[in-house]
PDB file of C-alpha atoms in Angstrom:
ATOM      1  CA  UNK A1232       0.401 -44.221 -38.626  1.00  0.00           C
ATOM      2  CA  UNK A1233       0.837 -41.230 -36.368  1.00  0.00           C
ATOM      3  CA  UNK A1234       2.874 -39.321 -39.049  1.00  0.00           C
ATOM      4  CA  UNK A1235       2.099 -35.622 -38.887  1.00  0.00           C
ATOM      5  CA  UNK A1236       3.255 -34.944 -42.042  1.00  0.00           C
ATOM      6  CA  UNK A1237       1.262 -37.600 -43.724  1.00  0.00           C
ATOM      7  CA  UNK A1238      -1.971 -36.495 -42.028  1.00  0.00           C
ATOM      8  CA  UNK A1239      -1.112 -32.970 -42.848  1.00  0.00           C
ATOM      9  CA  UNK A1240      -0.844 -34.004 -46.508  1.00  0.00           C
ATOM     10  CA  UNK A1241      -4.270 -35.768 -46.346  1.00  0.00           C
ATOM     11  CA  UNK A1242      -5.993 -32.812 -44.730  1.00  0.00           C
ATOM     12  CA  UNK A1243      -4.498 -30.805 -47.385  1.00  0.00           C
ATOM     13  CA  UNK A1244      -5.571 -32.850 -50.330  1.00  0.00           C
ATOM     14  CA  UNK A1245      -9.133 -32.867 -48.776  1.00  0.00           C
ATOM     15  CA  UNK A1246      -9.227 -29.166 -48.636  1.00  0.00           C
ATOM     16  CA  UNK A1247      -9.620 -29.219 -44.917  1.00  0.00           C
ATOM     17  CA  UNK A1248      -7.276 -26.296 -43.924  1.00  0.00           C
ATOM     18  CA  UNK A1249      -8.928 -25.949 -40.425  1.00  0.00           C
ATOM     19  CA  UNK A1250      -7.899 -29.650 -39.442  1.00  0.00           C
ATOM     20  CA  UNK A1251      -4.456 -29.201 -40.889  1.00  0.00           C
ATOM     21  CA  UNK A1252      -3.906 -25.970 -38.916  1.00  0.00           C
ATOM     22  CA  UNK A1253      -5.441 -27.899 -35.722  1.00  0.00           C
ATOM     23  CA  UNK A1254      -2.883 -30.673 -36.282  1.00  0.00           C
ATOM     24  CA  UNK A1255       0.011 -28.348 -36.661  1.00  0.00           C
ATOM     25  CA  UNK A1256      -0.878 -26.307 -33.497  1.00  0.00           C
ATOM     26  CA  UNK A1257      -1.210 -29.409 -31.444  1.00  0.00           C
ATOM     27  CA  UNK A1258       2.262 -30.620 -32.849  1.00  0.00           C
ATOM     28  CA  UNK A1259       3.519 -27.180 -32.097  1.00  0.00           C
ATOM     29  CA  UNK A1260       2.634 -27.508 -28.403  1.00  0.00           C
ATOM     30  CA  UNK A1261       4.764 -30.836 -28.107  1.00  0.00           C
ATOM     31  CA  UNK A1262       7.544 -30.467 -30.700  1.00  0.00           C
ATOM     32  CA  UNK A1263       7.657 -26.741 -32.010  1.00  0.00           C
ATOM     33  CA  UNK A1264      10.514 -27.578 -34.396  1.00  0.00           C
ATOM     34  CA  UNK A1265       8.771 -30.285 -36.080  1.00  0.00           C
ATOM     35  CA  UNK A1266       5.618 -28.098 -36.537  1.00  0.00           C
ATOM     36  CA  UNK A1267       7.574 -25.258 -37.958  1.00  0.00           C
ATOM     37  CA  UNK A1268       8.908 -27.567 -40.519  1.00  0.00           C
ATOM     38  CA  UNK A1269       5.518 -29.119 -41.272  1.00  0.00           C
ATOM     39  CA  UNK A1270       3.909 -25.618 -41.406  1.00  0.00           C
ATOM     40  CA  UNK A1271       6.437 -24.431 -43.894  1.00  0.00           C
ATOM     41  CA  UNK A1272       5.575 -27.356 -46.219  1.00  0.00           C
ATOM     42  CA  UNK A1273       1.938 -26.632 -45.670  1.00  0.00           C
ATOM     43  CA  UNK A1274       2.557 -22.960 -46.622  1.00  0.00           C
ATOM     44  CA  UNK A1275       4.301 -24.104 -49.790  1.00  0.00           C
ATOM     45  CA  UNK A1276       1.366 -26.345 -50.543  1.00  0.00           C
ATOM     46  CA  UNK A1277      -1.087 -23.345 -50.228  1.00  0.00           C
ATOM     47  CA  UNK A1278       0.961 -21.042 -52.476  1.00  0.00           C
ATOM     48  CA  UNK A1279       1.077 -23.582 -55.171  1.00  0.00           C
ATOM     49  CA  UNK A1280      -2.374 -24.304 -54.920  1.00  0.00           C
ATOM     50  CA  UNK A1281      -3.414 -20.633 -55.372  1.00  0.00           C
ATOM     51  CA  UNK A1282      -5.680 -20.415 -52.423  1.00  0.00           C
ATOM     52  CA  UNK A1283      -7.219 -17.525 -50.829  1.00  0.00           C
ATOM     53  CA  UNK A1284      -4.856 -14.904 -49.183  1.00  0.00           C
ATOM     54  CA  UNK A1285      -7.041 -14.991 -46.061  1.00  0.00           C
ATOM     55  CA  UNK A1286      -6.116 -18.669 -45.494  1.00  0.00           C
ATOM     56  CA  UNK A1287      -2.509 -18.144 -46.127  1.00  0.00           C
ATOM     57  CA  UNK A1288      -2.361 -15.139 -43.760  1.00  0.00           C
ATOM     58  CA  UNK A1289      -3.863 -17.122 -41.061  1.00  0.00           C
ATOM     59  CA  UNK A1290      -1.165 -20.055 -41.646  1.00  0.00           C
ATOM     60  CA  UNK A1291       1.432 -17.421 -41.514  1.00  0.00           C
ATOM     61  CA  UNK A1292      -0.055 -16.040 -38.174  1.00  0.00           C
ATOM     62  CA  UNK A1293      -0.088 -19.703 -36.759  1.00  0.00           C
ATOM     63  CA  UNK A1294       3.474 -19.951 -37.700  1.00  0.00           C
ATOM     64  CA  UNK A1295       4.704 -16.844 -35.942  1.00  0.00           C
ATOM     65  CA  UNK A1296       3.066 -18.131 -32.909  1.00  0.00           C
ATOM     66  CA  UNK A1297       4.814 -21.524 -33.006  1.00  0.00           C
ATOM     67  CA  UNK A1298       8.176 -19.878 -33.750  1.00  0.00           C
ATOM     68  CA  UNK A1299       7.401 -17.611 -30.697  1.00  0.00           C
ATOM     69  CA  UNK A1300       6.710 -20.738 -28.608  1.00  0.00           C
ATOM     70  CA  UNK A1301       9.786 -22.366 -29.836  1.00  0.00           C
ATOM     71  CA  UNK A1302      11.907 -19.118 -28.631  1.00  0.00           C
ATOM     72  CA  UNK A1303      10.657 -19.645 -25.266  1.00  0.00           C
ATOM     73  CA  UNK A1304      11.030 -23.389 -25.476  1.00  0.00           C
ATOM     74  CA  UNK A1305      14.847 -23.201 -26.797  1.00  0.00           C
ATOM     75  CA  UNK A1306      16.618 -20.361 -25.196  1.00  0.00           C
ATOM     76  CA  UNK A1307      19.687 -21.000 -26.963  1.00  0.00           C
ATOM     77  CA  UNK A1308      18.203 -20.534 -30.259  1.00  0.00           C
ATOM     78  CA  UNK A1309      15.544 -17.846 -29.144  1.00  0.00           C
ATOM     79  CA  UNK A1310      16.898 -15.020 -31.414  1.00  0.00           C
ATOM     80  CA  UNK A1311      16.479 -17.294 -34.582  1.00  0.00           C
ATOM     81  CA  UNK A1312      13.055 -18.195 -33.488  1.00  0.00           C
ATOM     82  CA  UNK A1313      12.114 -14.746 -32.439  1.00  0.00           C
ATOM     83  CA  UNK A1314      13.234 -13.756 -35.971  1.00  0.00           C
ATOM     84  CA  UNK A1315      11.340 -16.310 -37.415  1.00  0.00           C
ATOM     85  CA  UNK A1316       8.180 -15.109 -35.714  1.00  0.00           C
ATOM     86  CA  UNK A1317       8.561 -11.521 -36.865  1.00  0.00           C
ATOM     87  CA  UNK A1318       9.026 -12.731 -40.379  1.00  0.00           C
ATOM     88  CA  UNK A1319       5.916 -14.878 -40.220  1.00  0.00           C
ATOM     89  CA  UNK A1320       3.837 -12.111 -38.679  1.00  0.00           C
ATOM     90  CA  UNK A1321       5.244  -9.820 -41.458  1.00  0.00           C
ATOM     91  CA  UNK A1322       4.130 -12.286 -44.166  1.00  0.00           C
ATOM     92  CA  UNK A1323       0.625 -12.468 -42.688  1.00  0.00           C
ATOM     93  CA  UNK A1324       0.458  -8.842 -42.399  1.00  0.00           C
ATOM     94  CA  UNK A1325       1.549  -8.439 -46.035  1.00  0.00           C
ATOM     95  CA  UNK A1326      -1.610 -10.664 -47.063  1.00  0.00           C
ATOM     96  CA  UNK A1327      -4.083  -8.882 -44.647  1.00  0.00           C
ATOM     97  CA  UNK A1328      -2.718  -5.249 -43.742  1.00  0.00           C
ATOM     98  CA  UNK A1329      -5.722  -4.072 -42.041  1.00  0.00           C
ATOM     99  CA  UNK A1330      -6.342  -7.182 -39.600  1.00  0.00           C
ATOM    100  CA  UNK A1331      -5.709  -6.220 -35.953  1.00  0.00           C
ATOM    101  CA  UNK A1332      -4.665  -9.452 -34.830  1.00  0.00           C
ATOM    102  CA  UNK A1333      -1.851  -9.524 -37.397  1.00  0.00           C
ATOM    103  CA  UNK A1334      -1.072  -5.942 -36.449  1.00  0.00           C
ATOM    104  CA  UNK A1335      -0.848  -6.461 -32.820  1.00  0.00           C
ATOM    105  CA  UNK A1336       1.044  -9.904 -33.052  1.00  0.00           C
ATOM    106  CA  UNK A1337       3.670  -8.272 -35.533  1.00  0.00           C
ATOM    107  CA  UNK A1338       4.206  -5.221 -33.205  1.00  0.00           C
ATOM    108  CA  UNK A1339       4.767  -7.387 -30.108  1.00  0.00           C
ATOM    109  CA  UNK A1340       7.212  -9.617 -32.078  1.00  0.00           C
ATOM    110  CA  UNK A1341       9.091  -6.705 -33.286  1.00  0.00           C
ATOM    111  CA  UNK A1342       9.231  -5.088 -29.859  1.00  0.00           C
ATOM    112  CA  UNK A1343      10.454  -8.417 -28.579  1.00  0.00           C
ATOM    113  CA  UNK A1344      12.999  -8.670 -31.430  1.00  0.00           C
ATOM    114  CA  UNK A1345      14.330  -5.243 -30.652  1.00  0.00           C
ATOM    115  CA  UNK A1346      12.689  -3.089 -33.260  1.00  0.00           C
ATOM    116  CA  UNK A1347      10.814  -0.649 -30.938  1.00  0.00           C
ATOM    117  CA  UNK A1348      10.355   2.162 -33.664  1.00  0.00           C
ATOM    118  CA  UNK A1349       8.838  -0.581 -36.144  1.00  0.00           C
ATOM    119  CA  UNK A1350       6.556  -1.978 -33.121  1.00  0.00           C
ATOM    120  CA  UNK A1351       5.407   1.697 -32.318  1.00  0.00           C
ATOM    121  CA  UNK A1352       4.515   2.258 -36.045  1.00  0.00           C
ATOM    122  CA  UNK A1353       2.718  -0.861 -36.110  1.00  0.00           C
ATOM    123  CA  UNK A1354       0.893  -0.483 -32.793  1.00  0.00           C
ATOM    124  CA  UNK A1355      -0.268   3.066 -34.023  1.00  0.00           C
ATOM    125  CA  UNK A1356      -1.619   1.518 -37.429  1.00  0.00           C
ATOM    126  CA  UNK A1357      -3.567  -1.134 -35.352  1.00  0.00           C
ATOM    127  CA  UNK A1358      -4.982   2.053 -33.240  1.00  0.00           C
ATOM    128  CA  UNK A1359      -5.996   3.545 -36.725  1.00  0.00           C
ATOM    129  CA  UNK A1360      -7.414   0.475 -37.784  1.00  0.00           C
ATOM    130  CA  UNK A1361      -9.445  -0.402 -34.652  1.00  0.00           C
ATOM    131  CA  UNK A1362      -9.685   3.162 -33.067  1.00  0.00           C
ATOM    132  CA  UNK A1363     -11.110   1.791 -29.859  1.00  0.00           C
ATOM    133  CA  UNK A1364      -8.639  -1.217 -29.440  1.00  0.00           C
ATOM    134  CA  UNK A1365      -7.343  -1.261 -25.927  1.00  0.00           C
ATOM    135  CA  UNK A1366      -4.544  -3.699 -26.994  1.00  0.00           C
ATOM    136  CA  UNK A1367      -3.447  -1.208 -29.645  1.00  0.00           C
ATOM    137  CA  UNK A1368      -3.173   1.841 -27.344  1.00  0.00           C
ATOM    138  CA  UNK A1369      -1.428  -0.198 -24.617  1.00  0.00           C
ATOM    139  CA  UNK A1370       0.968  -1.509 -27.181  1.00  0.00           C
ATOM    140  CA  UNK A1371       1.701   2.546 -28.096  1.00  0.00           C
ATOM    141  CA  UNK A1372       1.830   3.331 -24.513  1.00  0.00           C
ATOM    142  CA  UNK A1373       4.443   0.730 -23.697  1.00  0.00           C
ATOM    143  CA  UNK A1374       6.361   1.086 -26.823  1.00  0.00           C
ATOM    144  CA  UNK A1375       6.569   4.929 -26.660  1.00  0.00           C
ATOM    145  CA  UNK A1376       7.726   4.480 -22.818  1.00  0.00           C
ATOM    146  CA  UNK A1377      10.406   2.266 -23.966  1.00  0.00           C
ATOM    147  CA  UNK A1378      11.557   4.839 -26.516  1.00  0.00           C
ATOM    148  CA  UNK A1379      11.391   7.605 -23.817  1.00  0.00           C
ATOM    149  CA  UNK A1380       8.339   9.285 -25.359  1.00  0.00           C
ATOM    150  CA  UNK A1381       6.674   9.731 -22.026  1.00  0.00           C
ATOM    151  CA  UNK A1382       4.077  12.370 -23.205  1.00  0.00           C
ATOM    152  CA  UNK A1383       2.874   9.955 -26.014  1.00  0.00           C
ATOM    153  CA  UNK A1384       2.937   7.120 -23.653  1.00  0.00           C
ATOM    154  CA  UNK A1385       0.599   8.837 -21.062  1.00  0.00           C
ATOM    155  CA  UNK A1386      -1.853   9.789 -23.821  1.00  0.00           C
ATOM    156  CA  UNK A1387      -2.043   6.277 -25.376  1.00  0.00           C
ATOM    157  CA  UNK A1388      -2.486   5.002 -21.758  1.00  0.00           C
ATOM    158  CA  UNK A1389      -5.294   7.474 -21.133  1.00  0.00           C
ATOM    159  CA  UNK A1390      -6.974   6.229 -24.402  1.00  0.00           C
ATOM    160  CA  UNK A1391      -6.589   2.584 -23.467  1.00  0.00           C
ATOM    161  CA  UNK A1392      -8.098   3.276 -19.815  1.00  0.00           C
ATOM    162  CA  UNK A1393     -11.062   5.340 -21.356  1.00  0.00           C
ATOM    163  CA  UNK A1394     -11.785   2.519 -24.000  1.00  0.00           C
ATOM    164  CA  UNK A1395     -11.140  -0.330 -21.434  1.00  0.00           C
ATOM    165  CA  UNK A1396     -13.911   1.300 -18.991  1.00  0.00           C
ATOM    166  CA  UNK A1397     -16.327   1.570 -22.163  1.00  0.00           C
ATOM    167  CA  UNK A1398     -15.764  -2.026 -22.679  1.00  0.00           C
ATOM    168  CA  UNK A1399     -15.829  -2.821 -19.010  1.00  0.00           C
ATOM    169  CA  UNK A1400     -12.062  -4.002 -19.026  1.00  0.00           C
ATOM    170  CA  UNK A1401      -9.373  -3.095 -16.447  1.00  0.00           C
ATOM    171  CA  UNK A1402      -6.103  -1.814 -17.646  1.00  0.00           C
ATOM    172  CA  UNK A1403      -3.091  -1.256 -14.937  1.00  0.00           C
ATOM    173  CA  UNK A1404       0.167  -0.114 -16.421  1.00  0.00           C
TER     174      UNK A1404
END
């Protein structure tokens, strides 16, 4: 049968977490609400199985992405889904606090959810973890500007441009 929950249980039982996450992500593009329900069940299975935090963090990160997609897809429920995205990214970050991907996603979700101060702290943390991260410094620049901290915004943008130049990337903000 084409039942995602059954397929997911089979993948999880076989220990194929990559296939399970791929199935959840594919469903998330078609039916994010169903994918969120299934990913939460998957997270519970992972927690009860005592698996490595790296796997759990990645699943939480995927849940955040699906929740953010759901927010865009279902505008009437956007606030609920954006909050769910922030919460999922926060859980991923709690499991892997020095992972740039989790830091950046949490910061962006926090900013989107109205927590500019929290976003700024997290972007700054990402810049500490990865000192040449163009994305972290652009995040600091945008968020500092949002908070009216113009000098800090300009300084962060200068860092981002310098790093982008070194990495042969273009940053226009």
